[in-house]
JSON list of C-alpha atoms in Angstrom, two decimals:
[
{"chain": "U", "resi": 6, "resn": "GLY", "atom": "CA", "xyz": [24.63, 4.78, 0.10]},
{"chain": "U", "resi": 7, "resn": "LYS", "atom": "CA", "xyz": [27.83, 5.08, 2.07]},
{"chain": "U", "resi": 8, "resn": "GLY", "atom": "CA", "xyz": [27.23, 5.04, 5.81]},
{"chain": "U", "resi": 9, "resn": "CYS", "atom": "CA", "xyz": [23.55, 4.25, 5.40]},
{"chain": "U", "resi": 10, "resn": "ASP", "atom": "CA", "xyz": [22.03, 1.05, 6.80]},
{"chain": "U", "resi": 11, "resn": "SER", "atom": "CA", "xyz": [18.30, 1.80, 6.49]},
{"chain": "U", "resi": 12, "resn": "MET", "atom": "CA", "xyz": [15.76, 3.18, 4.05]},
{"chain": "U", "resi": 13, "resn": "LEU", "atom": "CA", "xyz": [12.33, 4.75, 4.51]},
{"chain": "U", "resi": 14, "resn": "HIS", "atom": "CA", "xyz": [9.71, 4.33, 1.77]},
{"chain": "U", "resi": 15, "resn": "LEU", "atom": "CA", "xyz": [6.94, 6.86, 2.35]},
{"chain": "U", "resi": 16, "resn": "ALA", "atom": "CA", "xyz": [5.52, 7.75, -1.05]},
{"chain": "U", "resi": 17, "resn": "SER", "atom": "CA", "xyz": [2.30, 6.55, -2.64]},
{"chain": "U", "resi": 18, "resn": "PRO", "atom": "CA", "xyz": [0.24, 8.02, -5.49]},
{"chain": "U", "resi": 19, "resn": "PHE", "atom": "CA", "xyz": [-2.94, 9.80, -4.46]},
{"chain": "U", "resi": 20, "resn": "SER", "atom": "CA", "xyz": [-5.55, 11.82, -6.30]},
{"chain": "U", "resi": 21, "resn": "LEU", "atom": "CA", "xyz": [-8.55, 13.78, -5.15]},
{"chain": "U", "resi": 22, "resn": "GLN", "atom": "CA", "xyz": [-10.12, 13.28, -8.57]},
{"chain": "U", "resi": 23, "resn": "PRO", "atom": "CA", "xyz": [-12.15, 10.11, -9.08]},
{"chain": "U", "resi": 24, "resn": "SER", "atom": "CA", "xyz": [-10.79, 7.76, -11.74]},
{"chain": "U", "resi": 25, "resn": "SER", "atom": "CA", "xyz": [-12.70, 7.63, -15.00]},
{"chain": "U", "resi": 26, "resn": "SER", "atom": "CA", "xyz": [-12.57, 3.83, -15.05]},
{"chain": "U", "resi": 27, "resn": "THR", "atom": "CA", "xyz": [-11.18, 0.83, -13.22]},
{"chain": "U", "resi": 28, "resn": "ALA", "atom": "CA", "xyz": [-8.41, 0.57, -15.84]},
{"chain": "U", "resi": 29, "resn": "ASP", "atom": "CA", "xyz": [-7.50, 4.23, -15.26]},
{"chain": "U", "resi": 30, "resn": "ALA", "atom": "CA", "xyz": [-7.40, 3.71, -11.48]},
{"chain": "U", "resi": 31, "resn": "ILE", "atom": "CA", "xyz": [-5.15, 0.68, -11.86]},
{"chain": "U", "resi": 32, "resn": "HIS", "atom": "CA", "xyz": [-2.85, 2.52, -14.29]},
{"chain": "U", "resi": 33, "resn": "THR", "atom": "CA", "xyz": [-2.56, 5.80, -12.37]},
{"chain": "U", "resi": 34, "resn": "ILE", "atom": "CA", "xyz": [-2.79, 4.73, -8.71]},
{"chain": "U", "resi": 35, "resn": "VAL", "atom": "CA", "xyz": [-2.47, 0.97, -8.10]},
{"chain": "U", "resi": 36, "resn": "GLU", "atom": "CA", "xyz": [0.37, 0.00, -10.46]},
{"chain": "U", "resi": 37, "resn": "PRO", "atom": "CA", "xyz": [2.63, 2.95, -9.48]},
{"chain": "U", "resi": 38, "resn": "ALA", "atom": "CA", "xyz": [2.06, 2.19, -5.77]},
{"chain": "U", "resi": 39, "resn": "ILE", "atom": "CA", "xyz": [3.07, -1.44, -6.21]},
{"chain": "U", "resi": 40, "resn": "ALA", "atom": "CA", "xyz": [6.02, -0.51, -8.44]},
{"chain": "U", "resi": 41, "resn": "GLY", "atom": "CA", "xyz": [7.26, 2.06, -5.93]},
{"chain": "U", "resi": 42, "resn": "ALA", "atom": "CA", "xyz": [7.10, -0.39, -3.04]},
{"chain": "U", "resi": 43, "resn": "MET", "atom": "CA", "xyz": [8.91, -3.07, -5.04]},
{"chain": "U", "resi": 44, "resn": "ASN", "atom": "CA", "xyz": [11.56, -0.57, -6.23]},
{"chain": "U", "resi": 45, "resn": "ALA", "atom": "CA", "xyz": [12.25, 0.25, -2.58]},
{"chain": "U", "resi": 46, "resn": "VAL", "atom": "CA", "xyz": [12.57, -3.46, -1.71]},
{"chain": "U", "resi": 47, "resn": "ARG", "atom": "CA", "xyz": [14.95, -4.09, -4.65]},
{"chain": "U", "resi": 48, "resn": "ALA", "atom": "CA", "xyz": [17.04, -0.98, -3.87]},
{"chain": "U", "resi": 49, "resn": "ALA", "atom": "CA", "xyz": [17.40, -1.95, -0.21]},
{"chain": "U", "resi": 50, "resn": "GLU", "atom": "CA", "xyz": [18.44, -5.47, -1.21]},
{"chain": "U", "resi": 51, "resn": "SER", "atom": "CA", "xyz": [20.94, -4.30, -3.85]},
{"chain": "U", "resi": 52, "resn": "LEU", "atom": "CA", "xyz": [22.53, -1.84, -1.42]},
{"chain": "U", "resi": 53, "resn": "GLY", "atom": "CA", "xyz": [22.71, -4.47, 1.32]},
{"chain": "U", "resi": 54, "resn": "LEU", "atom": "CA", "xyz": [20.73, -2.35, 3.74]},
{"chain": "U", "resi": 55, "resn": "GLN", "atom": "CA", "xyz": [19.88, -3.87, 7.09]},
{"chain": "U", "resi": 56, "resn": "ARG", "atom": "CA", "xyz": [16.39, -2.37, 7.30]},
{"chain": "U", "resi": 57, "resn": "LEU", "atom": "CA", "xyz": [13.62, -1.14, 5.05]},
{"chain": "U", "resi": 58, "resn": "VAL", "atom": "CA", "xyz": [10.75, 0.70, 6.70]},
{"chain": "U", "resi": 59, "resn": "THR", "atom": "CA", "xyz": [7.66, 1.26, 4.59]},
{"chain": "U", "resi": 60, "resn": "CYS", "atom": "CA", "xyz": [4.87, 3.59, 5.52]},
{"chain": "U", "resi": 61, "resn": "GLY", "atom": "CA", "xyz": [1.68, 1.59, 5.40]},
{"chain": "U", "resi": 62, "resn": "SER", "atom": "CA", "xyz": [-1.77, 2.91, 5.93]},
{"chain": "U", "resi": 63, "resn": "ILE", "atom": "CA", "xyz": [-4.86, 2.00, 7.87]},
{"chain": "U", "resi": 64, "resn": "PHE", "atom": "CA", "xyz": [-6.38, 1.60, 4.38]},
{"chain": "U", "resi": 65, "resn": "GLY", "atom": "CA", "xyz": [-4.17, -1.45, 3.88]},
{"chain": "U", "resi": 66, "resn": "MET", "atom": "CA", "xyz": [-5.99, -3.11, 6.76]},
{"chain": "U", "resi": 67, "resn": "VAL", "atom": "CA", "xyz": [-9.47, -1.61, 6.82]},
{"chain": "U", "resi": 68, "resn": "GLY", "atom": "CA", "xyz": [-11.80, -1.00, 3.90]},
{"chain": "U", "resi": 69, "resn": "SER", "atom": "CA", "xyz": [-15.04, -0.51, 5.80]},
{"chain": "U", "resi": 70, "resn": "GLY", "atom": "CA", "xyz": [-16.08, -0.72, 9.41]},
{"chain": "U", "resi": 71, "resn": "THR", "atom": "CA", "xyz": [-18.74, -3.20, 8.36]},
{"chain": "U", "resi": 72, "resn": "GLU", "atom": "CA", "xyz": [-16.19, -5.57, 6.82]},
{"chain": "U", "resi": 73, "resn": "LYS", "atom": "CA", "xyz": [-15.19, -7.17, 10.13]},
{"chain": "U", "resi": 74, "resn": "GLY", "atom": "CA", "xyz": [-17.53, -5.37, 12.48]},
{"chain": "U", "resi": 75, "resn": "PHE", "atom": "CA", "xyz": [-17.13, -2.10, 14.29]},
{"chain": "U", "resi": 76, "resn": "ASP", "atom": "CA", "xyz": [-15.86, -3.86, 17.43]},
{"chain": "U", "resi": 77, "resn": "HIS", "atom": "CA", "xyz": [-13.04, -5.70, 15.63]},
{"chain": "U", "resi": 78, "resn": "VAL", "atom": "CA", "xyz": [-9.54, -4.89, 16.92]},
{"chain": "U", "resi": 79, "resn": "TYR", "atom": "CA", "xyz": [-7.29, -4.69, 13.87]},
{"chain": "U", "resi": 80, "resn": "GLY", "atom": "CA", "xyz": [-3.77, -6.09, 13.87]},
{"chain": "U", "resi": 81, "resn": "SER", "atom": "CA", "xyz": [-0.87, -6.84, 11.53]},
{"chain": "U", "resi": 82, "resn": "ASN", "atom": "CA", "xyz": [-2.62, -9.86, 9.99]},
{"chain": "U", "resi": 83, "resn": "ASP", "atom": "CA", "xyz": [-5.69, -7.91, 8.86]},
{"chain": "U", "resi": 84, "resn": "VAL", "atom": "CA", "xyz": [-5.98, -7.11, 5.16]},
{"chain": "U", "resi": 85, "resn": "ASN", "atom": "CA", "xyz": [-8.44, -4.76, 3.49]},
{"chain": "U", "resi": 86, "resn": "GLY", "atom": "CA", "xyz": [-10.73, -7.06, 1.52]},
{"chain": "U", "resi": 87, "resn": "PHE", "atom": "CA", "xyz": [-13.37, -4.44, 0.89]},
{"chain": "U", "resi": 88, "resn": "SER", "atom": "CA", "xyz": [-11.87, -1.75, -1.36]},
{"chain": "U", "resi": 89, "resn": "THR", "atom": "CA", "xyz": [-11.62, -2.06, -5.12]},
{"chain": "U", "resi": 90, "resn": "PRO", "atom": "CA", "xyz": [-9.57, -0.08, -7.67]},
{"chain": "U", "resi": 91, "resn": "LYS", "atom": "CA", "xyz": [-12.71, 1.69, -8.92]},
{"chain": "U", "resi": 92, "resn": "GLY", "atom": "CA", "xyz": [-14.32, 2.16, -5.50]},
{"chain": "U", "resi": 93, "resn": "CYS", "atom": "CA", "xyz": [-11.29, 3.61, -3.70]},
{"chain": "U", "resi": 94, "resn": "ALA", "atom": "CA", "xyz": [-8.12, 3.26, -5.73]},
{"chain": "U", "resi": 95, "resn": "TYR", "atom": "CA", "xyz": [-5.89, 4.71, -2.98]},
{"chain": "U", "resi": 96, "resn": "ALA", "atom": "CA", "xyz": [-7.13, 2.29, -0.32]},
{"chain": "U", "resi": 97, "resn": "TYR", "atom": "CA", "xyz": [-6.83, -0.63, -2.73]},
{"chain": "U", "resi": 98, "resn": "SER", "atom": "CA", "xyz": [-3.32, 0.48, -3.77]},
{"chain": "U", "resi": 99, "resn": "LYS", "atom": "CA", "xyz": [-2.16, 0.65, -0.14]},
{"chain": "U", "resi": 100, "resn": "MET", "atom": "CA", "xyz": [-3.41, -2.89, 0.49]},
{"chain": "U", "resi": 101, "resn": "ALA", "atom": "CA", "xyz": [-1.93, -4.23, -2.75]},
{"chain": "U", "resi": 102, "resn": "SER", "atom": "CA", "xyz": [1.48, -2.57, -2.33]},
{"chain": "U", "resi": 103, "resn": "GLN", "atom": "CA", "xyz": [1.76, -3.64, 1.32]},
{"chain": "U", "resi": 104, "resn": "GLN", "atom": "CA", "xyz": [0.87, -7.23, 0.45]},
{"chain": "U", "resi": 105, "resn": "LYS", "atom": "CA", "xyz": [3.28, -7.36, -2.52]},
{"chain": "U", "resi": 106, "resn": "SER", "atom": "CA", "xyz": [6.22, -5.83, -0.63]},
{"chain": "U", "resi": 107, "resn": "ILE", "atom": "CA", "xyz": [6.00, -8.33, 2.25]},
{"chain": "U", "resi": 108, "resn": "SER", "atom": "CA", "xyz": [5.61, -11.40, 0.03]}
]
C-alpha cells in the first residue's frame, strides 16, 4: 500500500479439536498455513515492500524435548523434525510454513 514499506504476517490456522485423520489435518491446518505464508511472501514481493516479518513459533523449531536433548540450546537453524500432521498438526504446520516461506 501507499506509504507502507513492511508487512507483518501473524496468522496461522489452529484448532483445539483433534483431526479425524492425517488427510484432514493436512487439509484444514497444514495446507492453509503454508498457503498463508506464501501469500504473504508473494504480496510483499508484488508490492515491492522492503521487509516481511513473519511470526514463527517455537513449534517450528522444537517438536519434543527428547528430539535433541533437554540441554540443547535452540537457534535459527533448528527445525522441528519430530511433529507429524496427525500427531500435532499445528506444530507441523508451523515448521512446514516457516521452511517453505524462507526457501
